[in-house]
Amino acid sequence: MTLAKRMWKARWAYVFLLPALIPFFIFILGPLLAGLRLSFYEARLADQTFIGFGNFIKLAHDEAFLYAVKNTFIFVLVVVPVSITLSLFIALMVYPLRGSVQGFFRMAFYLPVVASGVVLTMVWLYIFNPTYGLLNYLLSLVGIGRVEWLGRTETALLSLAIVVVSWTLGVPIILFIAGLAGIPKSLHEAAKIDGANSWQEFWHVTLPLLKPTLLFVLVTQTINVFQVFIVVLLMTRGGPANSTQTIVYRIYETAFTFFRFGYASAMGVVLLLIVGSVAVVQFKLLGQEVQY
Amino acid sequence: MKTRILLVALLVLTVVALAGCAQATPAPAATKAPEAAATKAPEATATKAPAAEEEKVTIVYWADPRFQYVKGMEDQTQEVGDYEKILAQQFMDLHPNVTVEVETLQWNELSTKVAAAIAAGSPPDVLKDYLGRTSAYANQGLLEPLQDAIPKEEYDDYLPSLVDLYTINGDLHGLPLFFWVTHLIGNTTIAKDAGAEDLLPDDSGTWTFDQFEQALAAQAIPDKRWPLAMQVSSEQGDYNTLGYFWGMGAKLYENGDYTHTALNSPEGVAALTKLVEWYNKGYIIPGVTTISNNDLLNAMYQGQSAITGGGLGLLPVVEGAQKEGKLTVDWDPYIAAFPHADGVNSAGLAAGPTGVVVFKQKDPAKRKWAIEFARFLASPELEEQYAINANQFPSRKSVGNPFEGDPKFTKVAEWIDKYGVEDMGLSSPTYGEVRVLLQPELQAAFLGKKTPEQALADYEKAANEVLSQNK
């Protein structure tokens, strides 16, 4: 059957998909293509001049951007593994609990996902405040002196990582719990009969069967963390001394402070390529089908 | 050319105006009851053409979210944006053929939303915003020139230096409405508590770096009180840091030349060295590199700090917080100039005007009414209201002195008269881009990652790379 015939046969499916496809084309694909086009232009507020790969060549020598790329990678390498490990651990703890108790913990951990990022950031700003913050107060009780969590280059990025981990646990926990529920009980029972201890049961049964969930969480978390922005904007504005500059914050600054839309778009394209490449590698490493 | 001389001239004329020498003013504006202005539309632009004959026009007006609880209209202006809608309605009453659609933006939207709208080809028709942003639009040729669209007597009524700041590439790109001037604001209560009252400036309100440092030292309490609340966390409020550089004799730009920065000088290095030294001694609030303006205010409210930078507009903010019970110390404010080095004739003052601009129009009728609306918004009656409610200086001579008898305004006017204001490069085509380059270098210096010399040299290199586009 030709492609056209197959499409015609599935025409009603396309009709039902339209409500989702139309916004996708207008708000995702359209701007994406416009951004791609813009990346080849010297685009200011009033005019656009085609410059080919000029923006990309300039980016390769832009120290501030390269620094932001480095910071973003560090951020991803810290946040994603910590976030996934922690959420898997919590899911393993919560999953065996009975219905209502499990429901309470699921809700509690999911709450930050539905809360405003701005509000959460404000709470964390209070926690990290060097003079009246909660964290320094608690540390002072055990004799540890004042730490400028967001004010030192050594601690600022780590502090932001803690904030991001804290509000990105909700979705993976829910997904891991669902994944755990999908593993047939008979496999766990068989492992037990074969004499497997808890660790062996987790390592040889649970984890391999969670691979599809793990892959999904890994890819989505990586994409999300690569795009970290609001926490940087509200907590450090890329400082101190550029130590928390990230790619998306740099894009924002380039577009809306410098009004260099073409250059900012080129940064966006580079980010897309980086995230896409990382996702492909993740799929290659973890994407094998799971056999039950 | 925007030279410091012209800037000084602005403020000399301001003082003249504030001193009540605006002979052309029929009656002192301050004597009018606010209610009168609230209920009666300004007459400056009330060129009452027969409305029925005029073409119907819709104007989109975007404004900054400045005014709330406007004096004399508190009940009608409880929400941000209410005041702008009332003004728009007054204009529509005068000109029934015109519909004004008002949108009040959040502060952060003033750069993002406006820029996105321009890029998308749908900017507002009229915009009220800070010169630091509108100058960028003017430099890219996006705004209507206004010099020929307003009567000469109206043009001449604006303070000449403001006209100069608003004139870019030979065109008046906006009508100035009001402007702030920054200096230091301190709490006398804390100085008294520290036994340092005698160390505060005398009636002149000025002090040297040594005197200022002595006052800081006297008010500092290790790990409890850091007398100077300042931040280098973002470019917002950078003038409150630059005040110390200017007081030391450094300049951001020399003689209005925006092709390179002059900050990396022996005076600049001396100023930064002094600031870093104060930070290390515990005179400046911890977290200076990332602290927010809200936290600075909180430090003042809690008595953790005693002095901060700001304009007179800060006073009602603190008084409002006091009414809400946010202050844990008594608030008895004094104002002072930034400290100056021996022989330096500067009070470290910066001035920041807000104005109204008209984006380029294709339709002549719309252009006419958009400009007419801008003139309406810049009428002396409204400028007086703006000045009173923003605690800032009016930009038209005929407004006179809305703060007659207020010693703080009189003192600032005296400083302006004596020392002038400094050039921040607000009209430079690359103002926004260069502005953000300084803070990371200052942060590096405060954190000891770079020496002051190295930090300013790196800033100079980065800034000049951008500024070279202005040649």
Coordinates of C-alpha atoms in Angstrom, one line a residue, chain B:
Chain B
M1 CA 26.5 65.2 21.9
K2 CA 25.7 64.4 25.4
T3 CA 28.3 65.9 27.5
R4 CA 28.6 66.1 31.2
I5 CA 28.4 69.9 30.8
L6 CA 25.0 69.6 29.3
L7 CA 23.9 67.2 32.0
V8 CA 25.1 69.7 34.6
A9 CA 23.1 72.3 32.8
L10 CA 20.0 70.1 33.1
L11 CA 20.1 70.0 36.6
V12 CA 21.1 73.6 37.1
L13 CA 17.9 74.4 35.2
T14 CA 16.0 71.9 37.4
V15 CA 17.1 73.8 40.4
V16 CA 16.1 77.0 38.8
A17 CA 12.7 75.5 38.1
L18 CA 12.4 74.0 41.5
A19 CA 13.4 77.3 43.1
G20 CA 10.2 78.7 41.5
C21 CA 11.8 80.8 38.9
A22 CA 9.6 79.4 36.1
Q23 CA 8.1 82.8 35.4
A24 CA 6.0 81.5 32.6
T25 CA 4.0 79.4 35.0
P26 CA 0.7 81.1 35.4
A27 CA 0.2 79.8 39.0
P28 CA 2.4 77.5 41.2
A29 CA 1.4 74.0 40.3
A30 CA 1.8 72.9 43.8
T31 CA -1.0 75.0 45.0
K32 CA -3.5 73.0 43.0
A33 CA -5.4 70.4 44.8
P34 CA -4.6 66.9 43.6
E35 CA -8.3 66.2 43.4
A36 CA -8.6 68.9 40.8
A37 CA -6.1 67.2 38.6
A38 CA -7.7 63.9 39.2
T39 CA -11.1 64.9 38.0
K40 CA -10.2 67.4 35.3
A41 CA -8.3 66.4 32.2
P42 CA -5.2 68.4 31.4
E43 CA -5.8 71.2 29.0
A44 CA -2.4 71.2 27.3
T45 CA -3.5 69.0 24.5
A46 CA -7.1 69.6 24.6
T47 CA -7.3 70.8 21.1
K48 CA -10.9 70.1 20.9
A49 CA -11.5 69.4 17.3
P50 CA -15.1 68.4 16.3
A51 CA -14.9 64.8 17.3
A52 CA -17.6 63.7 14.9
E53 CA -15.5 64.7 11.9
E54 CA -12.4 62.9 13.0
E55 CA -11.5 59.5 11.8
K56 CA -11.9 56.7 14.4
V57 CA -8.6 55.6 15.8
T58 CA -7.4 53.0 18.3
I59 CA -4.2 53.5 20.2
V60 CA -2.4 50.8 22.1
Y61 CA -0.7 52.2 25.2
W62 CA 1.7 50.1 27.3
A63 CA 2.9 51.5 30.6
D64 CA 5.3 50.6 33.4
P65 CA 3.6 49.5 36.6
R66 CA 4.6 52.5 38.7
F67 CA 1.5 54.1 40.1
Q68 CA -0.9 52.8 42.7
Y69 CA -2.9 54.7 45.4
V70 CA -2.4 58.0 43.6
K71 CA -2.8 60.9 46.0
G72 CA -6.3 62.3 45.9
M73 CA -7.5 59.3 43.9
E74 CA -6.6 56.5 46.3
D75 CA -10.0 54.7 46.0
Q76 CA -9.9 54.7 42.2
T77 CA -6.3 53.6 41.9
Q78 CA -6.0 50.6 44.2
E79 CA -4.6 48.4 41.5
V80 CA -1.5 49.0 39.4
G81 CA -2.8 50.2 36.0
D82 CA -6.0 51.9 37.3
Y83 CA -4.4 55.3 37.1
E84 CA -3.3 54.8 33.5
K85 CA -6.8 53.7 32.6
I86 CA -8.3 56.8 34.2
L87 CA -5.9 59.0 32.2
A88 CA -6.8 57.2 29.0
Q89 CA -10.5 57.7 29.7
Q90 CA -9.9 61.4 30.3
F91 CA -8.2 61.6 26.9
M92 CA -11.0 59.6 25.3
D93 CA -13.5 62.0 26.8
L94 CA -11.7 64.8 25.2
H95 CA -11.4 63.0 21.9
P96 CA -14.4 60.6 21.4
N97 CA -13.0 59.4 18.1
V98 CA -10.0 57.9 19.9
T99 CA -10.0 54.6 21.7
V100 CA -7.0 54.0 24.0
E101 CA -6.3 50.4 24.9
V102 CA -4.2 50.4 28.1
E103 CA -1.9 47.6 29.2
T104 CA 0.2 47.9 32.2
L105 CA 3.3 45.6 32.0
Q106 CA 5.3 44.0 34.8
W107 CA 8.8 45.4 35.2
N108 CA 10.4 42.4 33.6
E109 CA 8.1 42.6 30.7
L110 CA 9.3 46.1 29.8
S111 CA 12.3 44.6 28.0
T112 CA 11.0 41.1 27.1
K113 CA 7.4 41.8 26.0
V114 CA 8.2 45.0 24.2
A115 CA 11.2 43.5 22.4
A116 CA 9.2 40.5 21.3
A117 CA 6.4 42.7 20.2
I118 CA 8.8 44.9 18.1
A119 CA 10.4 41.8 16.6
A120 CA 7.0 40.5 15.7
G121 CA 6.1 43.8 14.1
S122 CA 3.4 44.7 16.6
P123 CA 4.8 47.1 19.1
P124 CA 2.5 49.3 21.1
D125 CA 1.7 52.7 19.7
V126 CA 2.6 54.6 22.8
L127 CA 5.0 53.4 25.6
K128 CA 5.9 54.8 29.0
D129 CA 9.2 53.5 30.1
Y130 CA 12.7 54.3 31.3
L131 CA 15.2 56.1 29.0
G132 CA 17.7 53.2 29.3
R133 CA 15.3 51.1 27.3
T134 CA 13.6 53.6 25.0
S135 CA 17.0 54.9 23.8
A136 CA 17.6 51.4 22.4
Y137 CA 14.5 51.6 20.3
A138 CA 15.4 55.1 19.2
N139 CA 18.9 54.1 18.2
Q140 CA 17.3 51.5 16.0
G141 CA 15.0 54.0 14.3
L142 CA 11.8 52.6 15.7
L143 CA 10.3 55.7 17.2
E144 CA 8.6 58.8 15.8
P145 CA 10.6 61.9 16.0
L146 CA 8.7 64.4 18.1
Q147 CA 10.6 67.7 17.9
D148 CA 8.5 69.0 15.0
A149 CA 5.2 67.5 16.3
I150 CA 5.0 69.7 19.4
P151 CA 4.7 73.5 19.7
K152 CA 7.9 75.3 20.4
E153 CA 6.8 76.7 23.7
E154 CA 6.1 73.1 24.8
Y155 CA 9.5 71.9 23.6
D156 CA 11.2 74.8 25.4
D157 CA 9.3 73.9 28.6
Y158 CA 11.3 70.7 29.0
L159 CA 14.5 70.9 30.9
P160 CA 17.2 71.3 28.3
S161 CA 19.4 68.5 29.4
L162 CA 16.5 66.1 29.4
V163 CA 15.8 67.2 25.9
D164 CA 19.4 66.6 25.1
L165 CA 19.3 63.1 26.6
Y166 CA 16.1 62.3 24.7
T167 CA 17.6 63.6 21.4
I168 CA 19.2 60.7 19.5
N169 CA 20.5 61.1 16.0
G170 CA 19.0 64.6 15.9
D171 CA 15.5 63.4 16.8
L172 CA 13.6 63.9 20.0
H173 CA 12.5 60.3 20.6
G174 CA 10.3 60.8 23.6
L175 CA 8.7 63.3 26.0
P176 CA 10.3 63.1 29.4
L177 CA 7.9 62.8 32.3
F178 CA 9.9 62.7 35.5
F179 CA 13.3 61.6 36.7
W180 CA 15.0 60.2 39.8
V181 CA 18.3 61.1 41.2
T182 CA 20.2 58.6 43.4
H183 CA 22.2 59.3 46.5
L184 CA 22.6 57.7 49.9
I185 CA 19.7 57.2 52.4
G186 CA 20.5 56.3 56.0
N187 CA 18.8 55.6 59.2
T188 CA 19.8 58.1 61.9
T189 CA 18.4 55.8 64.6
I190 CA 21.2 53.3 64.0
A191 CA 23.9 55.9 63.9
K192 CA 22.6 57.2 67.3
D193 CA 22.5 53.6 68.6
A194 CA 26.1 53.2 67.6
G195 CA 27.1 56.6 69.0
A196 CA 28.1 57.7 65.5
E197 CA 25.7 60.5 65.0
D198 CA 28.5 63.0 65.0
L199 CA 30.1 61.1 62.1
L200 CA 27.1 61.7 59.8
P201 CA 27.5 64.5 57.3
D202 CA 26.8 68.1 58.2
D203 CA 24.0 70.2 56.6
S204 CA 25.8 70.0 53.3
G205 CA 25.0 66.3 53.2
T206 CA 28.5 65.6 51.7
W207 CA 31.4 63.6 53.2
T208 CA 34.8 62.4 52.2
F209 CA 35.7 58.7 51.8
D210 CA 37.6 58.9 55.2
Q211 CA 34.6 60.4 57.0
F212 CA 32.2 57.8 55.4
E213 CA 34.5 55.0 56.3
Q214 CA 34.6 56.2 59.9
A215 CA 30.8 56.3 60.0
L216 CA 30.7 52.7 58.6
A217 CA 33.3 51.5 61.1
A218 CA 31.4 53.0 64.0
Q219 CA 28.1 51.4 63.0
A220 CA 29.4 47.9 62.2
I221 CA 28.9 45.0 64.6
P222 CA 30.6 41.8 63.6
D223 CA 28.2 39.2 62.2
K224 CA 25.2 41.3 63.3
R225 CA 25.3 44.7 61.5
W226 CA 26.9 45.5 58.2
P227 CA 26.1 49.2 57.8
L228 CA 26.3 49.5 54.1
A229 CA 23.5 47.7 52.1
M230 CA 24.6 47.5 48.5
Q231 CA 24.6 44.9 45.8
V232 CA 26.6 44.0 42.7
S233 CA 24.3 41.1 41.9
S234 CA 22.8 42.6 38.8
E235 CA 23.0 45.6 36.6
Q236 CA 19.8 46.9 38.1
G237 CA 20.8 49.7 40.4
D238 CA 24.3 49.8 39.1
Y239 CA 24.3 53.6 39.6
N240 CA 24.3 52.9 43.4
T241 CA 27.6 51.2 43.0
L242 CA 29.0 53.6 40.4
G243 CA 28.3 56.5 42.9
Y244 CA 31.5 55.4 44.7
F245 CA 33.5 55.4 41.5
W246 CA 32.3 58.8 40.5
G247 CA 33.0 60.1 44.0
M248 CA 36.5 58.9 43.7
G249 CA 36.8 60.9 40.4
A250 CA 36.4 58.0 38.0
K251 CA 34.2 58.3 34.9
L252 CA 32.2 55.7 33.1
Y253 CA 32.6 57.7 29.9
E254 CA 34.6 60.8 29.1
N255 CA 32.8 63.8 27.6
G256 CA 30.0 61.8 26.1
D257 CA 32.3 59.6 24.1
Y258 CA 30.5 56.2 24.0
T259 CA 33.1 54.5 21.9
H260 CA 35.1 53.4 24.9
T261 CA 34.8 53.3 28.7
A262 CA 36.9 55.4 31.0
L263 CA 36.2 53.4 34.2
N264 CA 39.5 51.5 34.2
S265 CA 41.6 54.4 35.6
P266 CA 43.6 54.9 38.8
E267 CA 40.5 56.5 40.3
G268 CA 38.3 53.6 39.3
V269 CA 40.8 51.1 40.8
A270 CA 41.0 53.1 44.0
A271 CA 37.2 53.1 44.3
L272 CA 36.9 49.3 43.8
T273 CA 39.8 48.7 46.1
K274 CA 38.0 50.7 48.8
L275 CA 34.7 48.8 48.3
V276 CA 36.4 45.4 48.5
E277 CA 38.3 46.5 51.6
W278 CA 35.0 47.6 53.2
Y279 CA 33.4 44.3 52.3
N280 CA 36.3 42.3 53.8
K281 CA 36.0 44.4 56.9
G282 CA 32.4 43.5 57.3
Y283 CA 31.1 47.0 56.5
I284 CA 29.1 45.8 53.5
I285 CA 26.2 43.3 53.8
P286 CA 27.1 39.7 53.1
G287 CA 26.0 38.2 49.8
V288 CA 26.7 41.5 48.0
T289 CA 27.4 39.5 44.9
T290 CA 23.9 37.9 44.7
I291 CA 21.7 39.7 47.1
S292 CA 18.4 41.1 45.8
N293 CA 17.1 44.6 46.3
N294 CA 14.3 43.2 48.4
D295 CA 16.9 41.7 50.7
L296 CA 18.7 45.0 50.9
L297 CA 15.5 46.7 52.0
N298 CA 14.9 43.9 54.5
A299 CA 18.3 44.5 55.9
M300 CA 17.4 48.1 56.4
Y301 CA 14.0 47.2 57.9
Q302 CA 15.6 44.9 60.4
G303 CA 18.4 47.2 61.4
Q304 CA 21.1 44.9 59.9
S305 CA 22.2 47.8 57.7
A306 CA 22.1 51.5 58.1
I307 CA 22.8 53.1 54.7
T308 CA 21.8 52.2 51.2
G309 CA 21.7 53.9 47.8
G310 CA 18.5 55.1 46.3
G311 CA 16.4 58.1 45.3
L312 CA 13.8 59.9 47.3
G313 CA 11.3 57.5 45.9
L314 CA 12.6 55.0 48.3
L315 CA 11.3 56.9 51.3
P316 CA 7.6 56.2 50.8
V317 CA 8.5 52.6 50.2
V318 CA 10.1 52.3 53.6
E319 CA 7.3 54.3 55.2
G320 CA 4.8 51.9 53.6
A321 CA 6.7 48.9 55.0
Q322 CA 6.7 50.6 58.4
K323 CA 2.9 50.9 58.3
E324 CA 2.8 47.2 57.5
G325 CA 4.9 46.4 60.5
K326 CA 7.9 45.2 58.6
L327 CA 10.4 47.4 60.4
T328 CA 11.9 46.3 63.7
V329 CA 13.9 49.5 64.2
D330 CA 12.7 53.1 64.3
W331 CA 13.1 54.8 60.9
D332 CA 14.5 58.3 61.0
P333 CA 15.9 58.9 57.5
Y334 CA 18.6 61.2 56.4
I335 CA 20.0 61.7 52.9
A336 CA 23.6 62.1 52.0
A337 CA 25.7 62.4 48.9
F338 CA 28.0 59.5 47.9
P339 CA 31.5 60.1 49.5
H340 CA 34.0 61.9 47.5
A341 CA 37.8 61.9 47.4
D342 CA 39.7 65.1 48.3
G343 CA 39.5 67.6 45.5
V344 CA 36.8 65.7 43.5
N345 CA 33.8 67.8 42.7
S346 CA 31.2 65.0 42.5
A347 CA 28.4 63.8 44.7
G348 CA 28.2 60.6 42.7
L349 CA 24.7 61.4 41.5
A350 CA 22.9 59.6 38.7
A351 CA 19.7 60.7 37.1
G352 CA 17.2 58.4 35.4
P353 CA 14.3 59.8 33.4
T354 CA 11.1 58.0 32.5
G355 CA 9.4 59.2 29.3
V356 CA 6.7 58.5 26.8
V357 CA 7.5 57.5 23.3
V358 CA 5.5 56.9 20.1
F359 CA 6.4 54.0 17.9
K360 CA 6.6 54.7 14.1
Q361 CA 3.1 54.8 12.5
K362 CA 2.1 54.2 8.9
D363 CA -1.4 55.7 9.3
P364 CA -1.1 59.5 9.5
A365 CA -4.3 59.8 11.6
K366 CA -3.0 57.3 14.1
R367 CA 0.3 59.0 14.2
K368 CA -1.3 62.3 14.9
W369 CA -3.5 60.9 17.8
A370 CA -0.7 58.8 19.2
I371 CA 1.5 61.9 19.5
E372 CA -1.4 63.8 20.8
F373 CA -1.9 61.2 23.5
A374 CA 1.8 61.3 24.4
R375 CA 1.6 65.1 24.7
F376 CA -1.5 64.6 26.9
L377 CA 0.5 62.3 29.2
A378 CA 3.3 64.8 29.3
S379 CA 1.1 67.7 30.2
P380 CA 2.3 69.8 33.2
E381 CA -0.7 68.9 35.3
L382 CA 0.0 65.2 35.0
E383 CA 3.7 65.7 35.3
E384 CA 3.0 67.2 38.7
Q385 CA 1.0 64.2 39.7
Y386 CA 3.7 61.8 38.5
A387 CA 6.4 63.7 40.4
I388 CA 4.4 63.8 43.6
N389 CA 3.4 60.1 43.4
A390 CA 6.8 58.8 42.3
N391 CA 8.7 61.1 44.6
Q392 CA 10.8 62.2 41.6
F393 CA 11.6 65.4 39.9
P394 CA 9.3 66.8 37.2
S395 CA 10.8 67.3 33.7
R396 CA 9.0 70.5 32.8
K397 CA 9.9 73.9 34.0
S398 CA 6.3 75.0 34.2
V399 CA 5.5 72.4 36.8
G400 CA 7.5 74.4 39.3
N401 CA 8.3 72.7 42.6
P402 CA 5.8 70.1 43.7
F403 CA 7.8 69.6 46.9
E404 CA 8.1 73.1 48.1
G405 CA 9.3 73.2 51.6
D406 CA 10.6 69.6 51.6
P407 CA 14.2 69.9 52.9
K408 CA 15.2 66.6 51.3
F409 CA 14.2 67.6 47.8
T410 CA 15.8 71.0 48.4
K411 CA 19.0 69.4 49.4
V412 CA 19.1 67.1 46.4
A413 CA 18.4 70.0 44.2
E414 CA 21.3 71.9 45.8
W415 CA 23.7 68.9 45.1
I416 CA 22.5 68.8 41.5
D417 CA 23.1 72.5 41.2
K418 CA 26.6 72.3 42.7
Y419 CA 27.9 69.0 41.4
G420 CA 25.8 68.0 38.4
V421 CA 24.9 64.4 37.6
E422 CA 27.1 61.8 36.1
D423 CA 26.9 60.2 32.7
M424 CA 25.7 56.6 32.7
G425 CA 25.6 56.4 28.9
L426 CA 21.8 56.0 28.9
S427 CA 21.5 57.3 25.3
S428 CA 24.3 55.1 24.1
P429 CA 23.2 52.6 21.4
T430 CA 24.8 49.8 23.4
Y431 CA 23.8 50.9 26.9
G432 CA 22.0 47.6 27.8
E433 CA 24.8 45.4 26.5
V434 CA 27.6 47.2 28.1
R435 CA 25.8 47.6 31.4
V436 CA 25.7 43.9 32.2
L437 CA 29.4 43.5 31.7
L438 CA 30.4 45.3 34.8
Q439 CA 28.7 43.3 37.5
P440 CA 30.5 39.9 36.9
E441 CA 33.9 41.8 37.2
L442 CA 32.8 43.6 40.4
Q443 CA 31.7 40.2 41.7
A444 CA 35.0 38.6 40.9
A445 CA 36.8 41.5 42.7
F446 CA 34.5 41.2 45.8
L447 CA 35.1 37.5 46.0
G448 CA 38.9 37.9 45.7
K449 CA 39.0 36.0 42.4
K450 CA 40.5 39.0 40.7
T451 CA 42.3 42.1 41.9
P452 CA 40.5 45.4 41.3
E453 CA 43.1 46.2 38.6
Q454 CA 42.4 42.9 36.8
A455 CA 38.6 43.2 37.2
L456 CA 38.5 46.7 35.7
A457 CA 41.0 45.8 33.0
D458 CA 38.8 42.8 32.0
Y459 CA 35.7 45.0 32.1
E460 CA 37.4 47.6 29.9
K461 CA 38.4 44.9 27.4
A462 CA 34.9 43.4 27.2
A463 CA 33.1 46.8 27.2
N464 CA 35.3 48.3 24.5
E465 CA 34.7 45.4 22.3
V466 CA 30.9 46.2 22.4
L467 CA 31.4 49.9 22.4
S468 CA 33.5 49.8 19.3
Q469 CA 30.2 49.2 17.4
N470 CA 29.3 52.8 18.3
K471 CA 32.2 54.3 16.3

